[in-house]
């Protein structure tokens, strides 16, 4: 080939390459997402669905996307705002501003602003969206759905996530996790615990969940000592809709849910409702659940006013499974349940068929949100909760004296014991008001708020059958106790933006608690507490992608009823220090946090339980928790994302002392009970198409002691479990808009483990969790 021909060929190839390169060139679409006040929205999702490509905004509300030449549809979403869809024609590098409009149906800005924090606040937190909840919402309870969040450990009495479930955060049990629903306290006033079993399938009416670890920001109800958890219920839809969901799985687990909404009826009024039923035999023998619930809400909205009323509740009947299994039985019969057992000379001869917990709980909330100007808004909410129910138990050889019965004589024999069936009743009313006033300008966000709540509870017992009834009367009460509690708090919170880099946060709360109760002792409780809890923090942005924060928080809280029944408890105090770094880029997000929680008179779990399965606590003097938490979201490709997290911690009693009533033994620094030093979680999400999502979820929990004296027998072994979750959406043109198929295989490697336990003297008892099990479900939307 001649030189000229070679040059022409080279020139042709260069032109062809340049043409192809030009046609396939990526351009940069840069943008900023703001609200109507021109404020940047941090963490907004920006997606190009046709390309299965997306990112989220940084601390300045900005984003960048590499896009090929042509027309693309951009979808921008952010919690509390209407999703924006906009078409862009990419012919060169360009920049756009996307303005999101607040969705009046989502109450974040006013309804939960008093108890929630924003993405850049100096408070350690995690958010769980409705979309994330829906993927695994197949009948298991809310704590189980939160299992993969940082520093979280969950457990299930029945072993399969249905029925009684529990959560611990940073080693702190559920009595220290403050829970609010739309800003309304949910913790039981006397036990301070949360019983999600009373509201089965509440996740189907949940818009989002925020978990603040540590003391967090001031909230309503019991003080947060390990975490605070705020649930925001569903928003009313502008469009009429219907939804039917069902699932089934191992241990005869079944879930049925029906939801519907009217949409806007006259540009102002909307209604939404749900009914659900969940049944399960449980992994543990006879640990059955029969759960029913409902949810109904209506709202009125105009330009400046939102009034929202809700009623919701549930009825649970669960066979008791709080006894645990001793080590020897665990090896041979993991599912053994001694509750209801009828013992004879040669062992168990049968089981009482109604050894159940039967409880109903109904809630009513009325919220009024008012916007007075672009700067000033308020929220006031009234609430009422009515609970009633009982434990039923068969007792063999019960002493007459324990039930106010007198001995009887038959012939020459004096009888002072009997087999009987008892019911231990709880009936309570909880009502009150929460309120806040919010002022905002370009640099200042100021919130005044508070709450007044009243609890009145009746505790009484009945013998409904006895082999020898003595002189008892029908429905006579062998004990009749009460508990009355009044809780009043005021707080003021302020976030002040000094400049584009530095913002300051301050939070002052005063909480007054008056508590009276009787029990075995005529004056079990007669205490008044006044707690002042200051908090402060700062957030500093180095650049668009990096920021650091530091916060200090003081918390104090009163003992619960069980604490008084088992001693003379002191209120506990906590100083919480948090230092964190946040990285936010297009493909990588990392939250790193170091915490130091210094306690005085912490009411720590002793490892023992009482006769109705409640864990017993005791003051332990000085103690602390020191830890490092890291969680991340890493986008490896457009189809593959991993979200790992881990916590490394030391949890110590300082100079712990143990006594048998006579001799005091000094044990030095010991580990705090139920506080593993290492917790890790991970989710590997694969989304090969827009309609298909596959996730491998992994959780590791290190070993932990079930006592504070580090007794070798009280050590609960570490465990590592993996779940597989698959979701597939079928878009249809029939009467259904879509059909969502979901599958969940729990514990795919059949790990034999116990996530919880207790000590009976020096003997450990365990709560075994299920091996490999599954749930399959379908949701039809129309």
XYZ file of C-alpha atoms in Angstrom:
782
model
C 0.000 0.000 0.000
C 1.363 3.413 -0.987
C 2.093 6.081 1.570
C -0.876 8.203 0.383
C -3.242 5.284 0.693
C -1.897 4.575 4.175
C -2.458 8.177 5.187
C -6.002 8.143 3.796
C -6.748 4.961 5.695
C -5.371 6.431 8.913
C -7.331 9.628 8.352
C -10.520 7.640 7.720
C -10.038 5.630 10.907
C -9.361 8.799 12.903
C -12.531 10.436 11.578
C -14.533 7.275 12.274
C -13.122 7.044 15.814
C -13.821 10.705 16.447
C -17.388 10.309 15.181
C -18.039 7.268 17.340
C -16.443 8.962 20.331
C -18.503 12.083 19.829
C -21.720 10.057 19.535
C -20.929 7.980 22.636
C -19.430 10.790 24.717
C -20.548 11.161 28.304
C -21.591 14.605 29.423
C -21.830 15.833 32.969
C -25.224 16.839 34.280
C -24.602 18.878 37.410
C -27.439 20.074 39.567
C -28.749 21.243 42.886
C -31.902 20.112 44.673
C -33.612 22.753 46.809
C -36.943 23.401 48.501
C -39.258 26.376 48.181
C -37.089 28.363 50.624
C -34.037 27.794 48.429
C -32.582 25.519 51.093
C -30.469 22.574 49.857
C -31.921 19.103 50.417
C -29.217 16.764 51.683
C -29.497 13.121 50.636
C -32.180 13.578 47.966
C -32.263 10.700 45.459
C -31.636 11.601 41.803
C -32.268 8.703 39.411
C -32.336 7.972 35.670
C -34.465 4.841 35.635
C -33.968 3.987 31.957
C -30.237 3.679 32.599
C -30.652 2.245 36.113
C -28.304 4.978 37.238
C -28.607 7.293 40.166
C -26.950 9.222 42.943
C -27.859 11.381 45.920
C -27.178 14.975 46.818
C -24.273 16.004 49.041
C -24.215 18.384 52.005
C -24.786 21.344 49.667
C -27.691 19.645 47.912
C -25.650 19.203 44.739
C -25.100 16.157 42.516
C -23.328 15.052 39.332
C -24.318 12.422 36.773
C -22.445 11.179 33.714
C -24.978 10.790 30.890
C -24.712 9.968 27.205
C -26.050 12.351 24.586
C -29.834 12.303 24.244
C -33.056 12.757 26.167
C -33.331 11.390 29.684
C -36.028 11.407 32.373
C -34.720 12.497 35.764
C -36.650 11.462 38.883
C -35.891 13.290 42.147
C -37.330 12.135 45.475
C -36.920 13.219 49.081
C -38.875 12.281 52.193
C -41.503 14.940 52.896
C -41.618 16.233 49.301
C -43.459 15.302 46.152
C -41.374 13.293 43.680
C -40.260 15.454 40.736
C -39.968 14.026 37.222
C -38.207 16.178 34.629
C -36.940 15.494 31.124
C -33.500 16.795 30.112
C -31.917 16.869 26.668
C -28.201 16.249 27.001
C -26.102 17.752 24.206
C -23.268 19.152 26.326
C -22.213 19.590 29.923
C -24.980 21.454 31.702
C -26.273 22.480 35.092
C -29.839 22.560 36.427
C -31.672 23.459 39.620
C -34.459 21.168 40.769
C -37.045 22.635 43.130
C -39.039 20.127 45.181
C -42.465 21.013 46.522
C -43.345 20.035 50.079
C -45.962 17.293 50.294
C -48.562 18.469 52.753
C -49.523 14.858 53.465
C -46.150 13.965 54.925
C -45.860 15.365 58.424
C -42.080 15.322 58.920
C -41.658 19.095 58.925
C -44.116 19.778 61.735
C -45.406 16.537 63.219
C -42.075 14.843 63.931
C -39.716 17.832 63.762
C -39.809 17.943 67.562
C -38.281 14.472 67.930
C -36.387 13.876 64.665
C -33.136 15.280 63.335
C -31.990 16.190 59.835
C -29.203 14.479 57.923
C -26.518 17.006 58.947
C -27.473 17.257 62.657
C -24.781 16.435 65.257
C -26.744 13.371 66.364
C -25.854 9.779 65.475
C -28.804 8.276 63.597
C -30.071 5.929 60.885
C -33.214 6.148 58.752
C -35.322 3.299 57.436
C -37.652 4.232 54.571
C -40.992 2.748 53.581
C -39.394 1.205 50.499
C -36.761 -0.563 52.623
C -39.371 -1.759 55.129
C -41.644 -3.119 52.389
C -38.991 -5.472 51.003
C -39.097 -7.692 54.113
C -42.564 -6.883 55.440
C -43.925 -10.434 55.404
C -45.278 -10.714 58.940
C -42.255 -10.280 61.190
C -42.293 -7.488 63.758
C -40.691 -4.030 63.506
C -37.638 -4.889 65.704
C -36.809 -7.800 63.379
C -37.076 -5.497 60.344
C -34.521 -3.199 62.047
C -32.074 -6.024 62.748
C -29.462 -4.899 60.203
C -29.075 -1.327 61.467
C -25.803 -0.428 63.272
C -25.397 -1.507 66.925
C -28.772 -3.271 66.923
C -29.410 -6.750 68.381
C -32.874 -8.306 68.137
C -34.533 -11.384 69.565
C -37.813 -13.288 69.384
C -39.363 -15.332 72.205
C -41.091 -17.670 69.736
C -37.900 -17.910 67.669
C -39.271 -16.783 64.295
C -39.884 -13.030 64.568
C -43.656 -13.215 65.173
C -45.140 -12.566 68.606
C -43.032 -11.071 71.367
C -39.867 -9.517 69.936
C -37.214 -7.308 71.476
C -34.464 -4.898 70.511
C -31.238 -3.729 72.150
C -29.137 -0.817 70.933
C -25.520 -0.432 72.052
C -26.271 -3.068 74.681
C -29.159 -1.082 76.157
C -32.426 -2.993 76.481
C -35.839 -1.882 75.222
C -36.700 -0.075 78.485
C -33.995 2.455 77.546
C -35.108 2.888 73.933
C -37.537 5.805 73.808
C -40.218 5.102 71.201
C -42.636 7.653 69.751
C -45.292 7.284 67.060
C -45.842 10.591 65.273
C -44.157 12.219 68.269
C -46.543 10.529 70.767
C -44.900 8.365 73.491
C -45.379 4.627 73.034
C -43.270 3.140 75.865
C -45.402 1.677 78.646
C -45.260 4.218 81.473
C -44.624 1.711 84.271
C -42.469 -0.993 82.677
C -40.895 1.504 80.214
C -40.834 -1.314 77.652
C -42.346 -1.429 74.178
C -44.631 -4.278 73.145
C -44.881 -4.340 69.365
C -46.979 -7.493 69.596
C -49.853 -5.225 70.667
C -49.733 -3.555 67.220
C -49.152 -6.412 64.760
C -48.335 -5.484 61.164
C -47.828 -1.843 62.121
C -44.993 -1.796 59.589
C -47.684 -1.872 56.864
C -48.804 1.569 58.055
C -45.321 3.016 58.572
C -43.881 5.727 56.332
C -40.397 5.829 57.867
C -38.406 5.096 61.018
C -35.540 7.085 62.498
C -33.274 5.440 65.072
C -31.094 7.840 67.071
C -28.329 6.025 68.922
C -27.188 7.291 72.300
C -29.172 9.977 74.093
C -30.129 11.738 70.875
C -32.305 14.835 70.881
C -34.972 15.673 73.475
C -38.159 13.710 72.960
C -41.485 13.025 74.659
C -42.038 10.204 77.132
C -39.387 8.207 78.971
C -35.828 9.457 78.580
C -33.599 7.784 75.986
C -30.649 5.937 77.510
C -29.547 3.746 74.641
C -31.522 5.090 71.713
C -34.688 6.820 70.598
C -36.865 5.445 67.851
C -39.445 7.554 66.049
C -42.067 6.023 63.795
C -43.906 8.151 61.244
C -47.165 6.627 60.051
C -48.340 6.499 56.446
C -49.255 9.626 54.537
C -52.730 9.827 53.013
C -52.537 9.393 49.250
C -53.790 12.061 46.813
C -55.040 9.262 44.567
C -57.548 6.565 45.428
C -55.885 3.169 45.839
C -56.331 -0.355 47.068
C -53.861 -2.984 48.165
C -54.124 -6.620 49.178
C -51.120 -8.431 50.606
C -50.724 -11.976 51.794
C -47.823 -14.149 52.820
C -47.197 -17.595 54.230
C -44.215 -19.574 55.375
C -42.554 -21.861 57.879
C -44.252 -22.770 61.176
C -47.625 -22.220 59.516
C -47.046 -18.458 59.497
C -49.712 -16.527 57.584
C -50.319 -12.815 57.066
C -53.302 -11.089 55.454
C -53.457 -7.337 54.899
C -55.976 -5.112 53.127
C -55.425 -1.373 52.621
C -57.429 1.292 50.824
C -57.497 5.045 50.422
C -60.100 7.436 49.077
C -57.670 9.965 47.636
C -58.763 13.602 47.735
C -62.529 13.815 48.073
C -62.961 17.573 47.700
C -59.411 18.919 47.388
C -59.106 18.862 51.180
C -60.204 15.581 52.789
C -58.652 12.110 52.514
C -59.091 8.779 54.315
C -56.879 5.682 54.536
C -57.501 2.376 56.303
C -55.940 -1.030 56.920
C -56.901 -4.312 58.574
C -54.474 -7.179 59.182
C -54.266 -10.631 60.630
C -51.132 -12.656 61.391
C -51.042 -16.216 62.713
C -48.081 -18.466 63.428
C -47.326 -21.652 65.349
C -43.869 -20.316 66.213
C -40.559 -22.169 66.112
C -40.746 -22.996 69.821
C -43.341 -25.573 70.888
C -46.837 -24.068 71.292
C -45.406 -20.520 70.923
C -48.384 -19.664 68.772
C -49.584 -16.177 67.831
C -53.031 -15.037 66.772
C -52.743 -11.324 66.006
C -55.259 -8.828 64.624
C -54.862 -5.114 63.992
C -56.445 -2.103 62.338
C -55.424 1.397 61.245
C -57.689 4.239 60.141
C -56.839 7.849 59.510
C -58.396 10.908 57.955
C -56.910 14.285 57.164
C -57.943 17.774 56.168
C -55.404 19.965 54.382
C -55.317 23.407 52.860
C -52.514 25.874 52.183
C -51.786 26.564 55.859
C -53.586 23.923 57.902
C -53.266 20.185 58.303
C -55.574 18.339 60.695
C -55.062 14.604 60.976
C -56.896 12.047 63.087
C -55.794 8.446 63.595
C -57.151 5.410 65.388
C -55.208 2.162 65.427
C -54.711 -0.847 67.622
C -54.522 -4.571 67.921
C -55.512 -7.732 69.761
C -52.890 -10.367 70.466
C -53.268 -13.853 71.854
C -49.909 -15.588 72.232
C -49.091 -18.817 73.980
C -46.449 -17.989 76.585
C -42.862 -18.728 75.600
C -40.806 -16.707 78.048
C -39.450 -19.615 80.114
C -36.374 -20.355 78.028
C -34.556 -23.693 77.730
C -31.729 -25.009 79.924
C -28.454 -26.074 78.297
C -29.007 -29.835 78.602
C -32.467 -29.694 77.048
C -31.228 -27.301 74.353
C -28.856 -29.969 73.010
C -31.583 -32.570 72.568
C -34.818 -30.612 72.195
C -34.255 -27.033 71.012
C -37.957 -26.232 70.761
C -38.975 -27.389 74.240
C -41.331 -24.989 76.037
C -42.122 -25.610 79.698
C -44.909 -23.008 79.843
C -48.205 -24.696 80.650
C -46.540 -28.013 81.451
C -48.421 -30.308 83.841
C -45.855 -32.201 85.883
C -46.340 -35.682 87.294
C -44.097 -38.066 89.153
C -42.435 -39.189 85.907
C -42.145 -35.778 84.227
C -44.491 -33.862 81.957
C -47.904 -35.482 81.637
C -49.515 -32.846 79.416
C -49.933 -29.136 78.818
C -52.567 -26.608 79.741
C -54.101 -25.483 76.454
C -54.752 -21.829 77.391
C -51.454 -20.703 78.948
C -51.742 -17.456 77.017
C -51.139 -13.748 77.034
C -54.353 -12.052 75.854
C -54.187 -8.285 75.428
C -55.959 -5.517 73.495
C -54.676 -2.006 72.912
C -56.347 0.902 71.105
C -54.790 4.264 70.248
C -56.277 7.586 69.153
C -54.298 10.620 67.973
C -55.432 14.041 66.762
C -52.821 16.355 65.204
C -53.285 19.982 64.216
C -50.461 21.558 62.251
C -50.738 25.253 61.471
C -48.511 27.400 59.252
C -48.725 31.093 60.195
C -46.061 32.365 57.795
C -43.025 31.126 55.891
C -41.126 31.327 59.177
C -43.583 30.258 61.862
C -45.562 27.036 62.348
C -46.980 24.991 65.209
C -48.193 21.520 66.073
C -50.482 20.355 68.851
C -51.555 16.747 69.350
C -53.983 15.022 71.676
C -53.682 11.287 72.326
C -55.358 8.471 74.240
C -54.405 4.805 74.667
C -56.631 2.157 76.251
C -55.091 -1.194 77.107
C -56.557 -4.247 78.820
C -55.715 -7.920 79.048
C -54.290 -10.743 81.118
C -51.841 -13.611 81.486
C -53.555 -16.949 82.134
C -51.554 -19.647 83.922
C -52.156 -23.113 85.345
C -50.445 -23.416 88.761
C -49.923 -26.781 90.444
C -49.797 -27.117 94.211
C -50.389 -23.415 94.872
C -50.504 -22.334 98.514
C -53.895 -21.118 99.698
C -52.194 -18.268 101.565
C -50.793 -16.805 98.312
C -54.358 -16.391 97.035
C -56.032 -15.186 100.233
C -57.716 -18.572 100.723
C -58.208 -20.315 104.037
C -57.311 -23.994 104.625
C -60.172 -26.477 104.384
C -60.728 -29.792 106.139
C -62.124 -32.843 104.377
C -62.623 -35.643 106.821
C -59.457 -35.678 108.902
C -57.279 -34.095 106.208
C -56.428 -30.368 106.191
C -55.869 -29.018 102.701
C -53.934 -25.779 102.165
C -52.729 -26.204 98.576
C -54.550 -26.604 95.292
C -54.147 -26.718 91.548
C -55.689 -23.595 90.051
C -55.890 -21.358 87.007
C -55.145 -17.688 87.561
C -55.415 -14.556 85.462
C -53.139 -11.591 86.151
C -54.870 -8.539 84.702
C -53.596 -5.183 83.527
C -56.003 -2.406 82.571
C -54.674 1.064 81.834
C -55.427 4.482 80.399
C -52.762 6.782 78.968
C -53.610 10.231 77.658
C -52.090 13.641 77.183
C -51.015 16.433 74.872
C -47.823 17.245 72.982
C -47.090 20.616 71.416
C -44.396 22.634 69.677
C -43.838 26.008 68.040
C -41.235 26.277 65.289
C -39.555 29.452 63.997
C -37.168 29.340 61.018
C -35.178 31.833 59.001
C -32.107 31.551 56.817
C -29.760 30.919 59.746
C -31.882 29.922 62.729
C -34.181 26.969 63.380
C -35.797 27.429 66.810
C -38.242 24.970 68.355
C -40.173 25.222 71.631
C -42.007 22.078 72.670
C -43.172 19.799 75.410
C -45.787 17.364 76.615
C -48.067 16.502 79.507
C -49.024 12.845 79.893
C -51.058 10.957 82.481
C -51.032 7.179 83.065
C -53.451 5.245 85.261
C -53.047 1.492 85.524
C -54.872 -1.217 87.449
C -53.122 -4.499 88.290
C -55.278 -7.291 89.718
C -55.490 -11.074 89.856
C -58.329 -13.552 89.667
C -58.588 -17.293 90.270
C -60.927 -18.540 87.541
C -60.754 -22.226 88.524
C -59.443 -24.193 91.477
C -59.507 -27.871 92.374
C -60.238 -26.813 95.949
C -61.857 -23.397 95.955
C -61.956 -22.904 99.734
C -64.225 -19.921 100.525
C -63.433 -18.009 97.334
C -66.077 -16.135 95.343
C -66.345 -15.846 91.582
C -64.292 -12.926 90.249
C -62.862 -12.144 93.679
C -59.408 -10.569 93.428
C -56.474 -12.031 95.307
C -54.550 -8.798 94.726
C -55.671 -5.367 93.536
C -52.909 -2.819 92.861
C -52.527 0.393 90.943
C -49.944 2.642 89.333
C -50.449 6.355 88.591
C -47.853 8.386 86.757
C -47.742 11.980 85.548
C -45.032 13.155 83.151
C -44.504 16.793 82.167
C -41.659 18.159 80.073
C -40.604 21.353 78.333
C -37.754 21.741 75.882
C -36.229 24.301 73.575
C -33.996 23.370 70.627
C -32.025 25.648 68.362
C -29.818 25.119 65.338
C -27.865 28.205 64.301
C -25.950 28.379 61.035
C -22.936 30.631 61.630
C -21.721 30.329 58.046
C -21.791 27.819 55.182
C -19.417 25.544 57.087
C -20.297 25.742 60.782
C -23.622 25.246 62.542
C -24.323 24.972 66.271
C -27.002 22.953 68.051
C -28.409 23.411 71.566
C -31.200 21.525 73.323
C -32.462 22.106 76.868
C -35.123 19.928 78.480
C -36.727 19.933 81.902
C -38.761 16.832 82.781
C -40.890 16.360 85.889
C -42.218 12.908 86.841
C -44.611 12.014 89.645
C -45.155 8.290 90.249
C -47.313 6.507 92.816
C -48.008 2.763 92.990
C -48.781 -0.034 95.406
C -47.988 -3.721 95.192
C -46.914 -6.329 97.729
C -45.860 -3.289 99.750
C -48.757 -0.866 100.440
C -46.622 2.086 99.268
C -44.480 0.509 96.593
C -43.728 3.857 94.910
C -44.244 7.440 96.005
C -41.587 9.441 94.186
C -41.229 12.720 92.351
C -38.332 13.421 90.016
C -37.164 16.613 88.372
C -34.589 16.146 85.620
C -32.713 18.859 83.728
C -31.156 17.456 80.550
C -28.932 19.800 78.513
C -27.534 18.881 75.091
C -25.229 20.724 72.690
C -23.340 20.023 69.494
C -21.738 21.397 66.373
C -21.423 20.347 62.748
C -18.536 21.523 60.550
C -18.403 20.998 56.772
C -14.915 20.883 55.320
C -16.267 20.704 51.774
C -19.223 19.377 49.790
C -18.382 15.790 50.734
C -16.913 15.834 54.235
C -18.238 16.991 57.581
C -17.549 16.293 61.253
C -19.762 16.675 64.291
C -19.435 16.620 68.051
C -22.185 16.496 70.656
C -22.707 16.206 74.371
C -25.978 15.085 75.957
C -27.130 14.627 79.540
C -29.916 12.163 80.332
C -31.642 11.088 83.536
C -34.526 8.729 84.048
C -36.617 7.183 86.788
C -36.748 3.468 87.752
C -39.597 1.318 86.443
C -42.166 -0.647 88.436
C -40.180 -3.906 88.377
C -37.119 -2.053 89.739
C -39.155 -0.968 92.777
C -40.568 -4.472 93.262
C -37.034 -5.879 93.467
C -35.286 -3.315 95.661
C -34.836 0.349 96.488
C -33.638 1.753 93.176
C -32.064 5.121 92.407
C -32.667 7.124 89.233
C -29.932 6.635 86.653
C -27.806 9.335 85.026
C -25.834 9.433 81.793
C -23.358 11.766 80.078
C -23.090 10.919 76.371
C -20.257 12.204 74.133
C -20.392 11.618 70.352
C -17.730 12.465 67.746
C -18.469 11.679 64.112
C -17.272 12.069 60.526
C -19.541 11.825 57.481
C -18.452 11.274 53.902
C -20.963 11.765 51.107
C -19.970 11.251 47.461
C -21.795 9.984 44.405
C -20.807 6.370 45.016
C -19.666 6.161 48.634
C -21.314 7.284 51.853
C -19.642 6.627 55.186
C -20.742 7.506 58.723
C -18.108 7.031 61.416
C -18.826 7.704 65.061
C -16.937 7.371 68.348
C -19.087 7.423 71.475
C -18.430 7.496 75.205
C -21.407 6.956 77.493
C -20.603 7.475 81.186
C -23.300 6.202 83.583
C -23.974 6.772 87.254
C -26.268 4.225 88.952
C -27.137 2.558 85.658
C -30.044 0.160 86.077
C -28.438 -2.750 84.263
C -29.986 -6.132 83.593
C -28.922 -8.658 86.227
C -29.715 -11.627 83.980
C -32.626 -12.742 86.189
C -36.321 -12.652 85.300
C -39.462 -12.381 87.411
C -42.480 -14.719 87.420
C -43.996 -13.136 84.296
C -40.791 -13.148 82.269
C -39.764 -9.512 82.833
C -36.036 -8.952 83.107
C -34.825 -7.693 86.488
C -32.497 -4.686 86.738
C -30.343 -3.257 89.532
C -28.200 -0.154 90.050
C -24.543 -0.968 89.357
C -22.774 2.243 90.388
C -20.336 3.612 87.826
C -20.208 2.130 84.317
C -19.421 3.181 80.778
C -19.758 2.271 77.118
C -16.967 3.248 74.724
C -17.364 2.357 71.077
C -16.666 2.951 67.407
C -19.550 2.693 64.919
C -19.047 2.658 61.157
C -21.741 2.268 58.527
C -21.415 2.788 54.796
C -23.226 2.583 51.492
C -20.972 1.728 48.565
C -22.203 1.729 44.992
C -19.890 -0.672 43.147
C -21.788 -0.638 39.855
C -25.199 0.550 38.683
C -26.477 -2.909 39.620
C -24.506 -3.713 42.766
C -24.473 -1.965 46.136
C -23.158 -3.013 49.547
C -24.090 -1.439 52.894
C -21.803 -2.736 55.656
C -21.733 -1.609 59.286
C -19.888 -2.636 62.430
C -19.545 -1.617 66.072
C -16.510 -2.254 68.277
C -17.073 -1.413 71.932
C -16.064 -1.796 75.550
C -18.943 -1.959 78.031
C -17.723 -1.992 81.613
C -18.930 -1.937 85.195
C -16.307 0.004 87.181
C -15.138 -1.754 90.374
C -18.172 -4.026 90.379
C -19.171 -5.494 93.730
C -21.364 -8.531 94.388
C -23.034 -9.463 97.643
C -24.999 -12.426 98.964
C -26.446 -10.240 101.717
C -23.565 -10.822 104.072
C -20.283 -10.998 102.168
C -19.284 -8.355 99.625
C -17.015 -9.594 96.833
C -15.053 -7.092 94.737
C -14.803 -8.268 91.132
C -13.040 -5.275 89.579
C -14.051 -4.022 86.142
C -16.505 -6.468 84.572
C -18.462 -6.530 81.337
C -21.962 -5.081 81.421
C -24.560 -7.776 80.821
C -26.040 -8.268 77.343
C -23.404 -6.048 75.739
C -21.397 -7.759 72.963
C -18.099 -6.093 72.126
C -18.519 -6.597 68.395
C -21.611 -6.329 66.192
C -21.551 -6.274 62.394
C -24.079 -6.269 59.604
C -24.048 -6.128 55.833
C -26.426 -6.063 52.906
C -25.372 -6.954 49.369
C -28.026 -5.613 46.995
C -28.127 -6.736 43.382
C -30.635 -5.089 41.038
C -30.110 -6.489 37.525
C -33.347 -4.861 36.310
C -35.593 -2.123 37.583
C -38.168 -4.693 38.710
C -35.884 -7.255 40.383
C -33.947 -6.835 43.625
C -31.914 -9.533 45.370
C -30.322 -8.926 48.760
C -28.072 -11.042 50.966
C -28.351 -9.798 54.547
C -25.746 -10.800 57.117
C -25.540 -10.230 60.865
C -22.791 -11.099 63.347
C -23.223 -10.654 67.100
C -20.270 -11.327 69.371
C -20.409 -13.262 72.612
C -21.964 -11.581 75.646
C -22.513 -12.271 79.316
C -26.008 -12.677 80.773
C -24.813 -11.400 84.143
C -22.600 -8.608 85.444
C -20.247 -10.883 87.397
C -18.878 -12.616 84.260
C -19.958 -16.033 85.505
C -18.665 -18.494 82.888
C -22.032 -20.273 82.682
C -23.726 -16.979 81.804
C -21.841 -16.490 78.547
C -24.065 -16.352 75.462
C -22.166 -17.569 72.402
C -21.600 -15.421 69.314
C -23.603 -16.112 66.162
C -23.557 -15.291 62.459
C -26.760 -15.496 60.432
C -27.584 -14.762 56.807
C -30.925 -14.048 55.138
C -31.798 -13.946 51.448
C -34.462 -11.469 50.311
C -35.887 -11.336 46.756
C -38.439 -8.854 45.382
C -39.909 -8.833 41.873
C -42.456 -6.316 40.582
C -44.771 -7.134 37.681
C -46.300 -4.089 36.010
C -49.733 -4.978 34.635
C -52.454 -3.334 32.566
C -55.304 -5.261 34.190
C -57.290 -4.173 37.230
C -54.039 -4.299 39.186
C -51.415 -1.608 38.687
C -48.702 -3.959 39.841
C -48.053 -7.256 41.564
C -45.087 -7.437 43.931
C -43.715 -10.890 44.702
C -41.469 -11.190 47.763
C -39.459 -14.009 49.239
C -37.381 -14.233 52.397
C -35.228 -17.168 53.441
C -34.049 -16.611 57.003
C -30.889 -18.204 58.362
C -29.967 -19.787 55.034
C -26.977 -21.637 56.509
C -29.081 -23.138 59.329
C -27.060 -21.624 62.175
C -28.075 -23.032 65.563
C -28.006 -20.052 67.901
C -29.694 -18.337 70.817
C -30.045 -14.569 70.661
C -31.131 -14.095 74.261
C -31.299 -15.810 77.624
C -31.311 -15.362 81.393
C -29.948 -16.841 84.607
C -31.939 -18.763 87.200
C -29.472 -18.738 90.064
C -26.330 -20.117 88.437
C -28.220 -22.008 85.713
C -28.479 -20.400 82.262
C -31.641 -20.565 80.154
C -31.717 -19.744 76.453
C -34.133 -18.517 73.813
C -33.277 -20.581 70.703
C -33.958 -19.053 67.290
C -35.198 -20.909 64.241
C -32.924 -22.593 61.734
C -33.530 -22.172 58.017
C -37.082 -20.962 57.420
C -38.930 -19.020 54.747
C -41.695 -16.521 54.022
C -43.293 -15.924 50.620
C -45.686 -13.100 49.820
C -47.596 -11.255 47.124
C -48.912 -7.691 47.142
C -51.564 -6.654 44.634
C -51.898 -2.899 44.105
C -54.802 -1.300 42.292
